[in-house]
Amino acid sequence: MNLSVFSSLCAALILCTLLLGVSVLSETLCNDSNLDIEGGTYTLSKERYYGSMLVYHCPEGYYPYPALARSCQKSGSWSPPPKRRPTPKCRMVECPNPLVLESGSVFPVLSQYFADNQTTYECYSGYTLRGSSSRTCQPNGKWSGGTPICSGAIEDGAKCADPGIPPGAGRTGDFFGIGDKVTYRCDSGLNLVGSKVRVCQENGQWTGTEPKCYYKHTYDTPLEITEAFGSALRESLQVLETDSDTDQFGKKISVDKGGLLNIYIAMDISDSIDKAEFEKSRNAVIKLIRKVSSFTVSPNYGILFFASDVKEVVNILDSHGKNRRKLVDILADLDNFEYDARENVGTDLNLAFKTILERMAIQKGRNATLFKEMYHVLIFFTDGAYNMGGRPEDTVAKIKAMVEIDEDAKRENHLDIYVFGVGSVIFDEDITPLVTKREGETHYFKVKNGEKLEETFDEIIDEEKVVGLCGLHKNYDSGTPDTQRLRYPWLARIETKHKDGGLGKCMGSLVTPDYILTAAHCFKFEDTADMITVLIGNKEVLKVERHILHPQYNIKAKVDQGVKEFYDYDVALLQLKKTLTPSIKTRPICIPCTKETSAALKLSGDQITCKQHEELLLDKSYEEAKFMSHDKLRDNMEQENEVKLKLKDHRDNCIGLATKLEGITADNLKTIVTDNFLCSGGRDPTRDHVTCKGDSGGAVFKDYDDYRTIQVGVISWATKNLCPEGDSRKQESNDDSRDFHINLFKVLPFLKKHLGDDTSERVPLNFID
Ligand SMILES: *[C@@H]1O[C@H](CO)[C@@H](O)[C@H](O)[C@H]1NC(C)=O
Ligand SMILES: *[C@@H]1O[C@H](CO)[C@@H](O)[C@H](O)[C@H]1NC(C)=O
Ligand SMILES: *[C@@H]1O[C@H](CO)[C@@H](O)[C@H](O)[C@H]1NC(C)=O
């Protein structure tokens, strides 16, 4: 038997593939003529051997025509075959036809719309425009903004708003009453992504998600994915973060909802996706899991890879109960999984869904009551192509049916199926029916060549719209003002132009989008709010509406006892004129005893107390903390300093050094250094950094896990000035230098009064007792 006969005889058997290895299969070579593309280039995944993928690349704003890619078949021919006519060419990206607007006009009217072409929309009189009044055709083949819709007076019986017609689409159905149906189709050459049919519901919303018409070459940009997937995923995670529930007797119960979230991740590793893409997807998955871990919930994971067979890298059934697997182990398993190209002899997408269905059935069998409360998120990475195992739609329908066990409409919120289309050719029409569809959410994403998927996931929860996540930050600071903002997005500098011409400099921390927390002694009696400016980052200079000193702060209170300056209750809040929009560079730090901070500390349940926060944050005799100080040599830069707060049995020893100051004696020590102060400094057990002039008002903070920061104190005063003029280095303590910081746990009534005020227009923090 000659080798080529042998290889074709057993080509379907993995065993033979293993025995023969690549060298024999490589007998077949695909022809190299007519492969070039005008205006672009191509790459081959396994040269011209059987199984190789030829992928065309065009400059931005262009796409390969007539094919995006070809694969080398066993017979030695390319599929699709290259022809002399039409010759492969990079064509200008087009956007779907926008001239579908009803009751309005579109300018300009063109026969085709290319990248950078702009359109404007106007409604006839009596109609009002919703959506974008002007849109630009983007290089990814999509119009910017949202579908423009001209709606007229609400007709009798209409319940839902006019759902409009997306570019490139046509709609049948012009009645918008309860139960009315609209059906969409796309122009030829375009695939419909989203809901083909939508029904007007009693709540005035259309079922499903807005349809869009995609060309084969249309893809989603990383930014679009970040926004859409990020908000959908956050939605799922935040549903679970609400930490209390009411049982049937109206009694509050608390459950560890984390255990109720099942995240299944399935990755296609068949020959349609090459090794480099596999690595990108794997790294993206690792990144995604890390990001999810910065939320309060810790989900159960099921991770599988599939081609002709399914490899279950992490079995979700192992993550329940007491022997729950640790996240590090899950990530290690994922990291250790070897991609083996020899196993790629087919794609059974259905088998991947079936495996998940089985796992769900086992979970349901174990405890049906518990299963009813569970949430399931399925995330698939695939090109949508399959050549064995049959259509996955039926299995997906079974998964939906299993979750939707009762009439309760809300049940559908317990299942999300997302598909990331990765690969050089993506089969939109096969993927669209698989994903779940929900108003205002996108569950299908088309990624260009798996490009930037990891970065996309990295941005997902740092996206501008994440509110409510205090103290969240990126974990790198490469020493430029920009990266420093990402690490300390709450950092504020405060300047006060006093009446006498002097300029007072202090530090502060953003504690809500409206308030900066700082020290009261930064302000003189005669200072007014208009003399104060707050600096966030390099440029942003903010005006102050009012400055609120703690009512019990009185620096002269003990002058008659020989103490020139008395710093008890040395805290102040600056209310900003304009509410800040949280972003990755501007985000509040967490402060103790709020629900927001409970979430950061991963404490869930209704009975969480302020005391528990204190036990987590200020419990050890030497509690590690940090503060920021000016870097005097580098403009706009601060540096991180480390201290150990001396608590419990070490506190007395620490504050005792204050008696070296004029007016403070062993007798009056505790009335001057009151219980409201945290103490740091000295060289025991390790040498602390000390604060310098200008650091006052800054946060004393603790980092919690990798991504969250919680403030515990405000820098107030020091026994010594150990900071020489012009020396930019961080300064270290000597034996008897001490720093005192206001303990935030001791000024909670003040913080709560202003920051927890839910009667003002400002967004309050939710304080706990
Ligand atoms: C490749 O195809 C061209 C045209 O179809 C043909 O003339 C040529 O002989 C083929 N080359 C090989 C190596 O088969
Ligand atoms: C639309 O884009 C094409 C290609 O860039 C350009 O040639 C044409 O002038 C544009 N038309 C308008 C009206 O902007
Ligand atoms: C099933 O789950 C419910 C709800 O979490 C729980 O109360 C019950 O004890 C569980 N039953 C079994 C048999 O484990």
PDB file of N, CA and C in Angstrom, residues 326-378:
ATOM      1  N   LYS A 326      -9.854  26.045  43.594  1.00  0.00           N
ATOM      2  CA  LYS A 326      -9.404  27.430  43.710  1.00  0.00           C
ATOM      3  C   LYS A 326      -9.178  28.021  42.330  1.00  0.00           C
ATOM      4  N   LEU A 327      -9.320  29.328  42.270  1.00  0.00           N
ATOM      5  CA  LEU A 327      -9.167  30.020  40.996  1.00  0.00           C
ATOM      6  C   LEU A 327      -7.771  29.801  40.400  1.00  0.00           C
ATOM      7  N   VAL A 328      -6.755  29.818  41.256  1.00  0.00           N
ATOM      8  CA  VAL A 328      -5.387  29.624  40.737  1.00  0.00           C
ATOM      9  C   VAL A 328      -5.241  28.271  40.057  1.00  0.00           C
ATOM     10  N   ASP A 329      -5.898  27.240  40.615  1.00  0.00           N
ATOM     11  CA  ASP A 329      -5.803  25.913  40.010  1.00  0.00           C
ATOM     12  C   ASP A 329      -6.517  25.881  38.662  1.00  0.00           C
ATOM     13  N   ILE A 330      -7.643  26.535  38.616  1.00  0.00           N
ATOM     14  CA  ILE A 330      -8.397  26.588  37.362  1.00  0.00           C
ATOM     15  C   ILE A 330      -7.557  27.276  36.281  1.00  0.00           C
ATOM     16  N   LEU A 331      -6.931  28.381  36.671  1.00  0.00           N
ATOM     17  CA  LEU A 331      -6.110  29.108  35.705  1.00  0.00           C
ATOM     18  C   LEU A 331      -4.900  28.283  35.284  1.00  0.00           C
ATOM     19  N   ALA A 332      -4.359  27.520  36.235  1.00  0.00           N
ATOM     20  CA  ALA A 332      -3.204  26.674  35.916  1.00  0.00           C
ATOM     21  C   ALA A 332      -3.604  25.588  34.921  1.00  0.00           C
ATOM     22  N   ASP A 333      -4.763  24.965  35.139  1.00  0.00           N
ATOM     23  CA  ASP A 333      -5.237  23.937  34.204  1.00  0.00           C
ATOM     24  C   ASP A 333      -5.385  24.507  32.800  1.00  0.00           C
ATOM     25  N   LEU A 334      -5.908  25.690  32.780  1.00  0.00           N
ATOM     26  CA  LEU A 334      -6.139  26.343  31.501  1.00  0.00           C
ATOM     27  C   LEU A 334      -4.804  26.633  30.814  1.00  0.00           C
ATOM     28  N   ASP A 335      -3.863  27.078  31.609  1.00  0.00           N
ATOM     29  CA  ASP A 335      -2.547  27.419  31.095  1.00  0.00           C
ATOM     30  C   ASP A 335      -1.801  26.183  30.586  1.00  0.00           C
ATOM     31  N   ASN A 336      -2.003  25.067  31.272  1.00  0.00           N
ATOM     32  CA  ASN A 336      -1.268  23.844  30.935  1.00  0.00           C
ATOM     33  C   ASN A 336      -1.853  23.078  29.761  1.00  0.00           C
ATOM     34  N   PHE A 337      -3.023  23.461  29.344  1.00  0.00           N
ATOM     35  CA  PHE A 337      -3.640  22.707  28.250  1.00  0.00           C
ATOM     36  C   PHE A 337      -2.825  22.887  26.971  1.00  0.00           C
ATOM     37  N   GLU A 338      -2.470  21.754  26.347  1.00  0.00           N
ATOM     38  CA  GLU A 338      -1.638  21.801  25.139  1.00  0.00           C
ATOM     39  C   GLU A 338      -2.515  21.801  23.900  1.00  0.00           C
ATOM     40  N   TYR A 339      -2.226  22.690  23.005  1.00  0.00           N
ATOM     41  CA  TYR A 339      -2.941  22.707  21.737  1.00  0.00           C
ATOM     42  C   TYR A 339      -2.283  21.676  20.832  1.00  0.00           C
ATOM     43  N   ASP A 340      -3.058  20.737  20.342  1.00  0.00           N
ATOM     44  CA  ASP A 340      -2.482  19.698  19.503  1.00  0.00           C
ATOM     45  C   ASP A 340      -3.167  19.700  18.141  1.00  0.00           C
ATOM     46  N   ALA A 341      -2.457  20.204  17.153  1.00  0.00           N
ATOM     47  CA  ALA A 341      -3.041  20.386  15.822  1.00  0.00           C
ATOM     48  C   ALA A 341      -3.452  19.059  15.201  1.00  0.00           C
ATOM     49  N   ARG A 342      -2.816  17.949  15.643  1.00  0.00           N
ATOM     50  CA  ARG A 342      -3.110  16.666  15.007  1.00  0.00           C
ATOM     51  C   ARG A 342      -4.531  16.192  15.300  1.00  0.00           C
ATOM     52  N   GLU A 343      -5.106  16.742  16.348  1.00  0.00           N
ATOM     53  CA  GLU A 343      -6.435  16.280  16.721  1.00  0.00           C
ATOM     54  C   GLU A 343      -7.532  16.973  15.918  1.00  0.00           C
ATOM     55  N   ASN A 344      -7.109  17.880  15.070  1.00  0.00           N
ATOM     56  CA  ASN A 344      -8.118  18.673  14.403  1.00  0.00           C
ATOM     57  C   ASN A 344      -8.603  18.033  13.119  1.00  0.00           C
ATOM     58  N   VAL A 345      -9.542  17.149  13.232  1.00  0.00           N
ATOM     59  CA  VAL A 345     -10.056  16.504  12.036  1.00  0.00           C
ATOM     60  C   VAL A 345     -11.528  16.793  11.833  1.00  0.00           C
ATOM     61  N   GLY A 346     -12.022  17.754  12.526  1.00  0.00           N
ATOM     62  CA  GLY A 346     -13.433  18.088  12.336  1.00  0.00           C
ATOM     63  C   GLY A 346     -13.893  18.989  13.452  1.00  0.00           C
ATOM     64  N   THR A 347     -15.092  19.501  13.325  1.00  0.00           N
ATOM     65  CA  THR A 347     -15.645  20.366  14.366  1.00  0.00           C
ATOM     66  C   THR A 347     -17.045  19.888  14.718  1.00  0.00           C
ATOM     67  N   ASP A 348     -17.224  19.582  15.984  1.00  0.00           N
ATOM     68  CA  ASP A 348     -18.537  19.170  16.453  1.00  0.00           C
ATOM     69  C   ASP A 348     -19.030  20.198  17.470  1.00  0.00           C
ATOM     70  N   LEU A 349     -19.580  21.269  16.933  1.00  0.00           N
ATOM     71  CA  LEU A 349     -20.063  22.356  17.786  1.00  0.00           C
ATOM     72  C   LEU A 349     -21.204  21.866  18.675  1.00  0.00           C
ATOM     73  N   ASN A 350     -22.016  20.986  18.105  1.00  0.00           N
ATOM     74  CA  ASN A 350     -23.159  20.463  18.839  1.00  0.00           C
ATOM     75  C   ASN A 350     -22.721  19.700  20.092  1.00  0.00           C
ATOM     76  N   LEU A 351     -21.614  18.955  19.959  1.00  0.00           N
ATOM     77  CA  LEU A 351     -21.137  18.167  21.094  1.00  0.00           C
ATOM     78  C   LEU A 351     -20.745  19.074  22.269  1.00  0.00           C
ATOM     79  N   ALA A 352     -20.205  20.243  21.954  1.00  0.00           N
ATOM     80  CA  ALA A 352     -19.827  21.182  23.009  1.00  0.00           C
ATOM     81  C   ALA A 352     -21.080  21.628  23.766  1.00  0.00           C
ATOM     82  N   PHE A 353     -22.139  21.966  23.037  1.00  0.00           N
ATOM     83  CA  PHE A 353     -23.390  22.357  23.698  1.00  0.00           C
ATOM     84  C   PHE A 353     -23.992  21.179  24.467  1.00  0.00           C
ATOM     85  N   LYS A 354     -23.881  19.971  23.876  1.00  0.00           N
ATOM     86  CA  LYS A 354     -24.435  18.787  24.546  1.00  0.00           C
ATOM     87  C   LYS A 354     -23.736  18.528  25.875  1.00  0.00           C
ATOM     88  N   THR A 355     -22.414  18.718  25.883  1.00  0.00           N
ATOM     89  CA  THR A 355     -21.658  18.501  27.115  1.00  0.00           C
ATOM     90  C   THR A 355     -22.160  19.443  28.207  1.00  0.00           C
ATOM     91  N   ILE A 356     -22.388  20.682  27.825  1.00  0.00           N
ATOM     92  CA  ILE A 356     -22.871  21.661  28.802  1.00  0.00           C
ATOM     93  C   ILE A 356     -24.284  21.290  29.263  1.00  0.00           C
ATOM     94  N   LEU A 357     -25.101  20.863  28.320  1.00  0.00           N
ATOM     95  CA  LEU A 357     -26.466  20.438  28.671  1.00  0.00           C
ATOM     96  C   LEU A 357     -26.425  19.296  29.698  1.00  0.00           C
ATOM     97  N   GLU A 358     -25.528  18.342  29.474  1.00  0.00           N
ATOM     98  CA  GLU A 358     -25.408  17.229  30.422  1.00  0.00           C
ATOM     99  C   GLU A 358     -25.011  17.707  31.805  1.00  0.00           C
ATOM    100  N   ARG A 359     -24.026  18.596  31.845  1.00  0.00           N
ATOM    101  CA  ARG A 359     -23.572  19.112  33.145  1.00  0.00           C
ATOM    102  C   ARG A 359     -24.733  19.816  33.867  1.00  0.00           C
ATOM    103  N   MET A 360     -25.522  20.554  33.099  1.00  0.00           N
ATOM    104  CA  MET A 360     -26.652  21.255  33.706  1.00  0.00           C
ATOM    105  C   MET A 360     -27.675  20.253  34.232  1.00  0.00           C
ATOM    106  N   ALA A 361     -27.881  19.173  33.466  1.00  0.00           N
ATOM    107  CA  ALA A 361     -28.848  18.161  33.891  1.00  0.00           C
ATOM    108  C   ALA A 361     -28.402  17.503  35.192  1.00  0.00           C
ATOM    109  N   ILE A 362     -27.097  17.261  35.322  1.00  0.00           N
ATOM    110  CA  ILE A 362     -26.595  16.651  36.557  1.00  0.00           C
ATOM    111  C   ILE A 362     -26.816  17.602  37.738  1.00  0.00           C
ATOM    112  N   GLN A 363     -26.517  18.888  37.503  1.00  0.00           N
ATOM    113  CA  GLN A 363     -26.729  19.880  38.567  1.00  0.00           C
ATOM    114  C   GLN A 363     -28.200  19.922  38.980  1.00  0.00           C
ATOM    115  N   LYS A 364     -29.066  19.863  38.001  1.00  0.00           N
ATOM    116  CA  LYS A 364     -30.493  19.907  38.289  1.00  0.00           C
ATOM    117  C   LYS A 364     -30.919  18.658  39.062  1.00  0.00           C
ATOM    118  N   GLY A 365     -30.363  17.517  38.655  1.00  0.00           N
ATOM    119  CA  GLY A 365     -30.674  16.261  39.332  1.00  0.00           C
ATOM    120  C   GLY A 365     -30.217  16.259  40.784  1.00  0.00           C
ATOM    121  N   ARG A 366     -29.100  16.914  41.046  1.00  0.00           N
ATOM    122  CA  ARG A 366     -28.578  16.941  42.409  1.00  0.00           C
ATOM    123  C   ARG A 366     -29.478  17.735  43.347  1.00  0.00           C
ATOM    124  N   ASN A 367     -29.941  18.879  42.863  1.00  0.00           N
ATOM    125  CA  ASN A 367     -30.802  19.718  43.706  1.00  0.00           C
ATOM    126  C   ASN A 367     -31.608  20.668  42.822  1.00  0.00           C
ATOM    127  N   ALA A 368     -32.835  20.270  42.544  1.00  0.00           N
ATOM    128  CA  ALA A 368     -33.675  21.024  41.613  1.00  0.00           C
ATOM    129  C   ALA A 368     -34.029  22.409  42.163  1.00  0.00           C
ATOM    130  N   THR A 369     -34.174  22.491  43.496  1.00  0.00           N
ATOM    131  CA  THR A 369     -34.508  23.780  44.122  1.00  0.00           C
ATOM    132  C   THR A 369     -33.373  24.772  43.895  1.00  0.00           C
ATOM    133  N   LEU A 370     -32.179  24.283  44.128  1.00  0.00           N
ATOM    134  CA  LEU A 370     -31.002  25.126  43.969  1.00  0.00           C
ATOM    135  C   LEU A 370     -30.829  25.494  42.494  1.00  0.00           C
ATOM    136  N   PHE A 371     -31.065  24.538  41.626  1.00  0.00           N
ATOM    137  CA  PHE A 371     -30.879  24.766  40.194  1.00  0.00           C
ATOM    138  C   PHE A 371     -31.763  25.907  39.689  1.00  0.00           C
ATOM    139  N   LYS A 372     -32.955  25.975  40.270  1.00  0.00           N
ATOM    140  CA  LYS A 372     -33.903  27.009  39.853  1.00  0.00           C
ATOM    141  C   LYS A 372     -33.363  28.415  40.102  1.00  0.00           C
ATOM    142  N   GLU A 373     -32.469  28.515  41.087  1.00  0.00           N
ATOM    143  CA  GLU A 373     -31.934  29.838  41.415  1.00  0.00           C
ATOM    144  C   GLU A 373     -30.653  30.162  40.656  1.00  0.00           C
ATOM    145  N   MET A 374     -30.123  29.151  39.984  1.00  0.00           N
ATOM    146  CA  MET A 374     -28.819  29.355  39.348  1.00  0.00           C
ATOM    147  C   MET A 374     -28.886  30.220  38.097  1.00  0.00           C
ATOM    148  N   TYR A 375     -27.773  30.873  37.819  1.00  0.00           N
ATOM    149  CA  TYR A 375     -27.600  31.633  36.589  1.00  0.00           C
ATOM    150  C   TYR A 375     -26.543  30.930  35.745  1.00  0.00           C
ATOM    151  N   HIS A 376     -26.763  30.906  34.450  1.00  0.00           N
ATOM    152  CA  HIS A 376     -25.817  30.227  33.563  1.00  0.00           C
ATOM    153  C   HIS A 376     -25.355  31.180  32.472  1.00  0.00           C
ATOM    154  N   VAL A 377     -24.069  31.327  32.373  1.00  0.00           N
ATOM    155  CA  VAL A 377     -23.516  32.158  31.311  1.00  0.00           C
ATOM    156  C   VAL A 377     -22.634  31.273  30.441  1.00  0.00           C
ATOM    157  N   LEU A 378     -22.982  31.150  29.174  1.00  0.00           N
ATOM    158  CA  LEU A 378     -22.190  30.345  28.238  1.00  0.00           C
ATOM    159  C   LEU A 378     -21.428  31.294  27.330  1.00  0.00           C
TER     160      LEU A 378
END
